[in-house]
Tab-separated table of N, CA and C in Angstrom:
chain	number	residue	atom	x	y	z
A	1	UNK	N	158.580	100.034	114.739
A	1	UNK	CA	157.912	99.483	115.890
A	1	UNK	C	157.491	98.044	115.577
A	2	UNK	N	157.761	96.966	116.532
A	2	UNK	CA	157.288	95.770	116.275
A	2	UNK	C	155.609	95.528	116.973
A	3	UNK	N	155.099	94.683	116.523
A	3	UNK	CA	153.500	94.696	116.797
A	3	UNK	C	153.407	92.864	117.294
A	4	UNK	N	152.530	92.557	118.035
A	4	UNK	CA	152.604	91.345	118.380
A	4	UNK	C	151.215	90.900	117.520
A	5	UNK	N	150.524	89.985	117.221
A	5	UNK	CA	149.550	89.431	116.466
A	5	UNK	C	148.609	88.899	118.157
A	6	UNK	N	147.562	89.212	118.115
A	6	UNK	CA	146.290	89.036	119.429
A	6	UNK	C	146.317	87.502	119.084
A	7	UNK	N	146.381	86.954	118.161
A	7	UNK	CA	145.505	85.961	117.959
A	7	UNK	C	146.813	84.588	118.045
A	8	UNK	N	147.925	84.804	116.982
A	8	UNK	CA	149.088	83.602	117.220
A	8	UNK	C	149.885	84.140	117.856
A	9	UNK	N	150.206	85.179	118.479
A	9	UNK	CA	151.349	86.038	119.360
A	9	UNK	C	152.453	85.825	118.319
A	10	UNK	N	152.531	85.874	117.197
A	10	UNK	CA	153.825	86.123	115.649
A	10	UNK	C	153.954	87.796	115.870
A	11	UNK	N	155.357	88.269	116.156
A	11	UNK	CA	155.847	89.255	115.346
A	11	UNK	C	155.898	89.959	114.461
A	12	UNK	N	155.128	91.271	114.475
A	12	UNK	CA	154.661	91.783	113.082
A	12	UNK	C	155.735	92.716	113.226
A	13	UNK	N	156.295	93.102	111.969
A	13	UNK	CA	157.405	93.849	111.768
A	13	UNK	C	156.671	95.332	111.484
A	14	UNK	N	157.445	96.096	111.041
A	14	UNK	CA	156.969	97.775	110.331
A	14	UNK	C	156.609	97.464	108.823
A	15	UNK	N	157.744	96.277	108.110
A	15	UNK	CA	157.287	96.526	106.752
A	15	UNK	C	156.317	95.671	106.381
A	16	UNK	N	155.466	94.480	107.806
A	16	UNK	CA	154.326	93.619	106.926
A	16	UNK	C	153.184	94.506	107.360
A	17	UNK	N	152.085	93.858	106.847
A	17	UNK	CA	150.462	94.273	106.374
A	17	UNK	C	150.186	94.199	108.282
A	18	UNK	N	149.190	95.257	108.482
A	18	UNK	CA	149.053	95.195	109.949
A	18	UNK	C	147.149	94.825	109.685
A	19	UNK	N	146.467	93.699	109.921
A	19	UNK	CA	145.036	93.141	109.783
A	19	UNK	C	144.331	93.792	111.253
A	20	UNK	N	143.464	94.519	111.146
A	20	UNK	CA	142.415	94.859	112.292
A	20	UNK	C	141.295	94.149	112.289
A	21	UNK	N	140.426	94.279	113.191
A	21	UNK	CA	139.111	93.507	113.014
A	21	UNK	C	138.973	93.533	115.250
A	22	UNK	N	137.686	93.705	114.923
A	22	UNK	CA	136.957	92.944	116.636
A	22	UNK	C	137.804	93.549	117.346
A	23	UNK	N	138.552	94.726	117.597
A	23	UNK	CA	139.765	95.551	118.307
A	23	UNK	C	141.139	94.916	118.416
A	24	UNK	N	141.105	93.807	117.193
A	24	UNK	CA	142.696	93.214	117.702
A	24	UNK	C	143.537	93.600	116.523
A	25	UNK	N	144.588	93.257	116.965
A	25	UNK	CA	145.840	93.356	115.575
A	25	UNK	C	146.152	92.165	114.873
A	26	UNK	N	146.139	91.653	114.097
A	26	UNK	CA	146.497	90.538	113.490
A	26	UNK	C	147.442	90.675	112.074
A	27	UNK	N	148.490	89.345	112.128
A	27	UNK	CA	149.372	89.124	111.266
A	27	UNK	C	148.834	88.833	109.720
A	28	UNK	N	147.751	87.992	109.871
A	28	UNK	CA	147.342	87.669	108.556
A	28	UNK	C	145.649	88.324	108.350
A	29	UNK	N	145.371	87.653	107.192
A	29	UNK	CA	143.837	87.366	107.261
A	29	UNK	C	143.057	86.145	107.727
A	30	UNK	N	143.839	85.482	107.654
A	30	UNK	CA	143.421	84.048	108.313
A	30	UNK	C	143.481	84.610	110.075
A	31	UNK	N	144.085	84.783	110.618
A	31	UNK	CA	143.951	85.321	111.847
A	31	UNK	C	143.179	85.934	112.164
A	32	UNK	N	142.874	87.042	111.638
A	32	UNK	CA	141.824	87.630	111.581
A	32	UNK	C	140.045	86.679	111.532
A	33	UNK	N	140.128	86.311	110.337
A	33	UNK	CA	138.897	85.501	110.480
A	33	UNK	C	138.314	84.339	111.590
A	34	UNK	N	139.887	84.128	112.286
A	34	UNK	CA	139.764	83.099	113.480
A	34	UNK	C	139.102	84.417	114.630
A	35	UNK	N	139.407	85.012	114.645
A	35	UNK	CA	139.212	86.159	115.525
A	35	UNK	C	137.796	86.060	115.403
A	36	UNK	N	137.235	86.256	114.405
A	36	UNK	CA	135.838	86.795	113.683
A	36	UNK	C	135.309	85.684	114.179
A	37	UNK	N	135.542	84.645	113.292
A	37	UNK	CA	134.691	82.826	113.931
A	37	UNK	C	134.384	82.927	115.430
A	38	UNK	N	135.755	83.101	116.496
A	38	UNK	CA	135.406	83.039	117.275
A	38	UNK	C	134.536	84.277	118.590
A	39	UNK	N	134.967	85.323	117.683
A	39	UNK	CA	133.645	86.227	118.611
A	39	UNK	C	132.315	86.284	118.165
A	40	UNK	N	131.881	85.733	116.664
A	40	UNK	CA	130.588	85.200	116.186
A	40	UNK	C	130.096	84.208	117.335
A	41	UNK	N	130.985	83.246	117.871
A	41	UNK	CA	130.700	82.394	118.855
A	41	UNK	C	130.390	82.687	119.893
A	42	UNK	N	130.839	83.531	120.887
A	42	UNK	CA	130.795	84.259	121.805
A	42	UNK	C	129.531	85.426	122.096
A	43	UNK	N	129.364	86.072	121.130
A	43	UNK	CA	128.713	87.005	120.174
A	43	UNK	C	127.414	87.193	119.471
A	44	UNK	N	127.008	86.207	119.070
A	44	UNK	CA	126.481	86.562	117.787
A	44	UNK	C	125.384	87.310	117.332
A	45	UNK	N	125.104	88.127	118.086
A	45	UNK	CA	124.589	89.339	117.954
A	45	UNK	C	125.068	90.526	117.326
A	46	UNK	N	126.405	90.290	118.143
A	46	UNK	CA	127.730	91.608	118.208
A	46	UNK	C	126.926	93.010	118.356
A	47	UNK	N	126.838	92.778	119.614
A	47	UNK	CA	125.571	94.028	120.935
A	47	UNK	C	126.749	93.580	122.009
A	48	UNK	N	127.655	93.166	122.339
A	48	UNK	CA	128.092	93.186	123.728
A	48	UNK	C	129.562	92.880	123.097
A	49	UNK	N	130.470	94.143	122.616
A	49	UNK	CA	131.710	94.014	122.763
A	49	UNK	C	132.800	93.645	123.617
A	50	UNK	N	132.054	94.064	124.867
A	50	UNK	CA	132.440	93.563	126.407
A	50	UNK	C	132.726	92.332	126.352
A	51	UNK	N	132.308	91.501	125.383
A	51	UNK	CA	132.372	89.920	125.873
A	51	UNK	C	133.017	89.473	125.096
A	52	UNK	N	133.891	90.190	124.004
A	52	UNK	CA	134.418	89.482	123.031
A	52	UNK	C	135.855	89.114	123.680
A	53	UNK	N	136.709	88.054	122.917
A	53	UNK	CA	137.657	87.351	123.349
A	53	UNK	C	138.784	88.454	123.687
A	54	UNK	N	139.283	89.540	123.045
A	54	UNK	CA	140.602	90.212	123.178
A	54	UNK	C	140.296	91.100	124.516
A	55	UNK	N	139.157	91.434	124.981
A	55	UNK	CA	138.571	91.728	125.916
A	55	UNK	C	139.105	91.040	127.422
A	56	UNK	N	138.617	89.625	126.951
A	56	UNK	CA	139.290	88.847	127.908
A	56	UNK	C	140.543	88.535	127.928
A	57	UNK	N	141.251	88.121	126.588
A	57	UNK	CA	142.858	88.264	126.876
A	57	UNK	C	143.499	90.153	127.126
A	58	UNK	N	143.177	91.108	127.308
A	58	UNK	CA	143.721	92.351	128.076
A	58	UNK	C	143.567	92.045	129.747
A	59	UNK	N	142.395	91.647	129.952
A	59	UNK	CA	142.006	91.627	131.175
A	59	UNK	C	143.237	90.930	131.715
A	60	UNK	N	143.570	89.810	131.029
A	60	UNK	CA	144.964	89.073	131.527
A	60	UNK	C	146.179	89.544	132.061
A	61	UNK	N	146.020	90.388	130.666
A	61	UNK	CA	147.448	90.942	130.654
A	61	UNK	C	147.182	91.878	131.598
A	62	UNK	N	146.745	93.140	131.633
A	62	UNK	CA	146.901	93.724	132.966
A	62	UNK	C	146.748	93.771	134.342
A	63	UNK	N	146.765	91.999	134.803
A	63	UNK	CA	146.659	91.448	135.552
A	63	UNK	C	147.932	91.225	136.035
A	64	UNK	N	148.967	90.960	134.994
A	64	UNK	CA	150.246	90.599	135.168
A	64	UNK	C	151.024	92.056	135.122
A	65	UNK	N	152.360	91.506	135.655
A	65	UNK	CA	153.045	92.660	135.573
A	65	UNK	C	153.264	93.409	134.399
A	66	UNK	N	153.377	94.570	133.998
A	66	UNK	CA	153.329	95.365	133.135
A	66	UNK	C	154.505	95.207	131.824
A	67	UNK	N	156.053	95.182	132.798
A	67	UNK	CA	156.768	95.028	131.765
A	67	UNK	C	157.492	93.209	131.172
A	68	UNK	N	156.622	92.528	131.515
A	68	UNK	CA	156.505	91.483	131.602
A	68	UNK	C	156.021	90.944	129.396
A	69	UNK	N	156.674	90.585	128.694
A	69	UNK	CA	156.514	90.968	127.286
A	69	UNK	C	155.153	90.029	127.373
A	70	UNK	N	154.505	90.108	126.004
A	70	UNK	CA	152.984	89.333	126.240
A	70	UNK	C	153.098	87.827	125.426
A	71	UNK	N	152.665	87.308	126.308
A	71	UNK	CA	152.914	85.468	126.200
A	71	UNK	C	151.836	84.718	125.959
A	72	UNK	N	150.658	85.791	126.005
A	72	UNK	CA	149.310	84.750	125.869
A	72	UNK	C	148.531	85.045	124.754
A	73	UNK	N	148.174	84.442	123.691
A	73	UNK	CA	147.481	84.812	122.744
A	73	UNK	C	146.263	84.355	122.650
A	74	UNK	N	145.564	84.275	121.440
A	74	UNK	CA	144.004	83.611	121.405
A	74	UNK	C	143.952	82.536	121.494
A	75	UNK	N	145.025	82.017	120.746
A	75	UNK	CA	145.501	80.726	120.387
A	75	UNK	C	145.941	80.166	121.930
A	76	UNK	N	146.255	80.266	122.924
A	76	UNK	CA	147.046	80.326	123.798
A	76	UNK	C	145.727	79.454	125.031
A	77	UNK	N	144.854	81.097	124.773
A	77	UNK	CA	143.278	81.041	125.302
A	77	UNK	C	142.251	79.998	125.001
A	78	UNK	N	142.432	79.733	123.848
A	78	UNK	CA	141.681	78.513	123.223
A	78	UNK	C	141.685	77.114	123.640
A	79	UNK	N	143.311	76.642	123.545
A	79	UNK	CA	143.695	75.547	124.730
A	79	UNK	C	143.732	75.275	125.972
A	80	UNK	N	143.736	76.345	126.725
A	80	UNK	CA	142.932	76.722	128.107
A	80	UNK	C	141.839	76.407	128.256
A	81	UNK	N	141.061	77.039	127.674
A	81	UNK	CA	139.095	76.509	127.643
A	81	UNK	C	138.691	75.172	127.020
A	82	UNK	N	139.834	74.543	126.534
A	82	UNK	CA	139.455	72.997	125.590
A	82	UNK	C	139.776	72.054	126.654
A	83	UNK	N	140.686	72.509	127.812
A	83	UNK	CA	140.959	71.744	128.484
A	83	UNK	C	140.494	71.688	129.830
């Protein structure tokens, strides 16, 4: 099974390391910790999971059509809100 990464949308295969954290999947550990940085930001309590970022990128996605492959990542999300 291939796995998509929440955070850079990279291709995780079956035979690499699969990183959890904050309900997402991530490719690395560095991804991961971007994950972390940024729901500390959002967060920093971490009392309202509701508000964390992968939260808001699902909301996306099942906004869009279903079999539609997934195109938006954190990274994706980030440049959106900078701009």
């Amino acid at each position: 099974m291939v796995f998509t990464c929440d955070f850079c949308n990279k291709q995780i295969v079956e035979t690499c390391t699969l990183y959890f954290g904050f309900d997402c999947m991530c490719c690395s550990n560095y991804c991961r910790s971007q994950v972390i940085s940024i729901n500390l930001q959002i967060d920093p309590t971490m009392n309202n999971p509701h508000t964390w970022f992968i939260h808001r990128l699902r909301a996306r996605k099942t906004k869009q059509e279903s079999l539609i492959p997934k195109t938006i990542s954190l990274i994706d999300l980030l440049g959106q809100l900078k701009v």
